[in-house]
Coordinates of C-alpha atoms in Angstrom, one line a residue:
M1 CA -2.0 -14.9 -9.0
A2 CA 0.3 -17.5 -7.6
E3 CA 2.7 -16.4 -5.0
R4 CA 6.3 -16.1 -6.4
T5 CA 9.6 -15.5 -4.8
H6 CA 11.0 -12.0 -4.7
G7 CA 14.1 -13.1 -6.6
L8 CA 12.1 -13.6 -9.8
R9 CA 11.8 -10.0 -10.9
G10 CA 12.3 -8.0 -7.7
T11 CA 9.1 -5.9 -7.9
Y12 CA 5.8 -6.0 -6.1
R13 CA 3.7 -6.2 -9.2
H14 CA 4.9 -9.7 -10.2
G15 CA 3.1 -11.4 -7.3
C16 CA 5.5 -11.3 -4.3
R17 CA 4.2 -9.2 -1.4
C18 CA 7.3 -9.2 0.9
A19 CA 8.7 -6.0 2.3
L20 CA 11.8 -6.2 0.1
C21 CA 9.7 -6.2 -3.1
R22 CA 7.4 -3.5 -1.9
A23 CA 10.4 -1.3 -1.1
A24 CA 12.0 -2.0 -4.5
Q25 CA 8.7 -1.1 -6.3
T26 CA 8.4 2.1 -4.2
A27 CA 12.0 3.1 -5.0
Y28 CA 11.4 2.3 -8.7
M29 CA 8.3 4.6 -8.8
R30 CA 10.0 7.4 -6.9
E31 CA 12.9 7.4 -9.4
Y32 CA 10.5 7.3 -12.3
Q33 CA 8.6 10.3 -11.0
R34 CA 11.7 12.2 -10.3
R35 CA 13.1 11.7 -13.8
R36 CA 9.9 12.4 -15.4
A37 CA 9.5 15.7 -13.5
A38 CA 13.1 16.7 -14.2
A39 CA 13.1 15.8 -17.9
G40 CA 9.5 16.9 -18.7
T41 CA 9.3 13.9 -21.1
S42 CA 6.6 11.5 -21.9
W43 CA 5.8 8.4 -19.8
N44 CA 7.1 6.0 -22.5
S45 CA 10.6 7.5 -22.8
V46 CA 11.2 7.7 -19.1
N47 CA 9.8 4.2 -18.4
R48 CA 11.8 2.7 -21.3
E49 CA 15.0 4.2 -19.9
L50 CA 14.3 2.9 -16.3
H51 CA 13.3 -0.5 -17.6
N52 CA 16.4 -0.8 -19.8
A53 CA 18.6 0.2 -16.8
H54 CA 16.9 -2.3 -14.5
N55 CA 17.3 -5.1 -17.1
A56 CA 21.0 -4.2 -17.6
A57 CA 21.6 -4.3 -13.9
T58 CA 19.8 -7.6 -13.5
R59 CA 21.8 -9.2 -16.4
A60 CA 25.1 -7.9 -15.0
T61 CA 24.2 -9.3 -11.5
N62 CA 23.1 -12.7 -13.0
S63 CA 26.3 -13.0 -15.1
A64 CA 28.5 -12.4 -12.1
R65 CA 27.1 -15.4 -10.2
S66 CA 29.1 -18.5 -9.4
E67 CA 28.1 -21.9 -10.8
A68 CA 26.8 -22.9 -7.3
A69 CA 24.6 -19.8 -7.2
I70 CA 23.2 -20.5 -10.7
L71 CA 22.4 -24.1 -9.7
A72 CA 20.7 -22.9 -6.5
A73 CA 18.6 -20.4 -8.4
R74 CA 17.7 -23.1 -10.9
A75 CA 16.6 -25.4 -8.2
R76 CA 14.5 -22.6 -6.6
L77 CA 12.9 -21.4 -9.9
R78 CA 12.5 -24.8 -11.5
P79 CA 11.7 -27.3 -8.7
D80 CA 10.0 -29.8 -11.2
N81 CA 13.1 -29.7 -13.4
L82 CA 11.0 -28.7 -16.4
K83 CA 11.0 -25.5 -18.5
R84 CA 8.7 -24.4 -21.4
C85 CA 10.5 -23.6 -24.6
Q86 CA 9.4 -20.2 -26.0
E87 CA 9.5 -21.4 -29.6
C88 CA 7.9 -24.9 -29.6
K89 CA 6.0 -24.3 -26.3
A90 CA 6.8 -27.8 -25.0
R91 CA 7.7 -28.5 -21.4
L92 CA 11.0 -30.1 -21.5
P93 CA 13.7 -31.3 -19.0
L94 CA 16.3 -28.7 -18.1
S95 CA 19.0 -30.8 -19.9
D96 CA 17.3 -29.8 -23.2
F97 CA 18.3 -26.2 -22.8
G98 CA 21.7 -24.5 -23.3
D99 CA 23.4 -22.4 -20.6
R100 CA 23.0 -18.7 -20.4
A101 CA 24.3 -17.2 -17.2
M102 CA 22.5 -13.9 -17.5
E103 CA 19.1 -15.5 -17.2
P104 CA 17.6 -16.0 -13.8
D105 CA 17.7 -19.8 -14.1
G106 CA 20.9 -19.8 -16.1
L107 CA 19.3 -21.4 -19.1
R108 CA 18.4 -20.2 -22.6
H109 CA 14.8 -19.4 -23.5
T110 CA 14.6 -21.9 -26.4
C111 CA 15.4 -25.7 -26.4
K112 CA 18.4 -27.1 -28.2
P113 CA 16.4 -28.5 -31.1
C114 CA 14.6 -25.1 -31.7
D115 CA 18.0 -23.3 -31.5
A116 CA 19.3 -25.7 -34.2
K117 CA 16.2 -25.1 -36.4
R118 CA 16.6 -21.4 -36.1
G119 CA 20.0 -21.7 -37.8
N120 CA 22.5 -20.2 -35.4
T121 CA 25.4 -20.2 -37.8
A122 CA 28.2 -19.6 -35.3
R123 CA 27.1 -22.7 -33.3
L124 CA 27.0 -24.8 -36.5
I125 CA 30.6 -23.7 -37.3
R126 CA 31.8 -24.6 -33.8
A127 CA 30.2 -28.0 -34.2
A128 CA 31.7 -28.5 -37.7
L129 CA 35.2 -27.6 -36.8
P130 CA 37.1 -29.1 -33.9
S131 CA 39.4 -26.3 -33.0
W132 CA 40.2 -22.6 -33.4
E133 CA 43.5 -23.5 -35.1
E134 CA 41.7 -24.8 -38.1
R135 CA 39.5 -21.7 -38.3
E136 CA 42.6 -19.5 -38.4
L137 CA 43.6 -21.2 -41.6
W138 CA 40.4 -20.2 -43.4
A139 CA 40.2 -17.5 -46.0
C140 CA 37.3 -16.1 -48.1
I141 CA 36.4 -18.7 -50.6
Y142 CA 35.7 -16.1 -53.3
C143 CA 38.7 -13.7 -53.0
D144 CA 41.2 -15.2 -50.5
H145 CA 41.0 -12.2 -48.1
P146 CA 40.7 -13.1 -44.3
W147 CA 37.3 -14.4 -43.5
E148 CA 34.9 -12.5 -41.3
H149 CA 31.5 -14.0 -42.2
V150 CA 30.0 -17.3 -43.1
D151 CA 28.1 -17.4 -46.4
H152 CA 25.3 -19.8 -47.4
V153 CA 26.3 -21.1 -50.9
I154 CA 22.6 -21.6 -51.6
P155 CA 21.0 -18.6 -49.9
R156 CA 18.4 -19.3 -47.2
A157 CA 16.0 -17.1 -49.1
L158 CA 16.2 -19.6 -52.0
G159 CA 15.8 -22.7 -49.8
G160 CA 19.4 -23.2 -48.6
A161 CA 19.9 -25.0 -45.4
D162 CA 22.1 -24.2 -42.4
D163 CA 23.9 -27.5 -42.8
P164 CA 27.7 -27.3 -42.6
H165 CA 28.0 -28.5 -46.3
N166 CA 26.2 -25.3 -47.4
L167 CA 28.4 -22.9 -45.3
V168 CA 31.6 -21.4 -46.6
P169 CA 34.0 -18.7 -45.1
A170 CA 33.7 -15.3 -46.8
C171 CA 34.9 -11.8 -46.2
A172 CA 32.4 -9.1 -45.3
E173 CA 32.5 -7.5 -48.7
C174 CA 31.8 -10.7 -50.7
N175 CA 29.1 -11.9 -48.3
L176 CA 27.2 -8.6 -48.1
S177 CA 27.5 -8.0 -51.9
K178 CA 26.3 -11.6 -52.7
N179 CA 23.3 -11.3 -50.4
D180 CA 20.5 -13.6 -51.7
T181 CA 22.0 -13.9 -55.3
P182 CA 22.8 -17.4 -56.6
V183 CA 26.6 -18.0 -56.6
L184 CA 27.0 -18.3 -60.4
D185 CA 24.9 -15.2 -61.1
W186 CA 26.9 -13.2 -58.5
I187 CA 30.3 -14.3 -59.8
A188 CA 29.2 -13.4 -63.4
S189 CA 28.1 -9.9 -62.2
R190 CA 31.5 -9.3 -60.6
R191 CA 33.4 -9.7 -63.8

């Protein structure tokens, strides 16, 4: 296994053999054994609880970093300025990834093209509308109530795209009741 820095995960089992990582692993195992003995529960429930607590603490610590600290971590973790996208598996330059402060390197797991293909509707709306002021004027296209969701006129299940011309503002009640029904059929069923 390649030698890794202790800042990557903070535990001995991920490849780093420094004293700090050995101490973190020992403390982790002691806490695990203490909780398991006290609760009398299975290995999975105790381990899941500790793992979730560890991940939450790591995300909180990473989110509180300054921009300089994020750039320093990125330079340490990605010295070749390349990252593998989890979706398309391509090794791409760091500029092809969006920001996400809670990650160790401050970047998202998937590249921008894969994010766009996945259909992140909120991101599409932000791109389609220049300001929050315009979004405040929106109302549900079906009933004129305040909008809470974005509806696909042609549902994705029926081949509809995530393009802005297929997205309309909708209240939660209309969007959830329409679901994957074609618009004309849904409107006819409401009357």
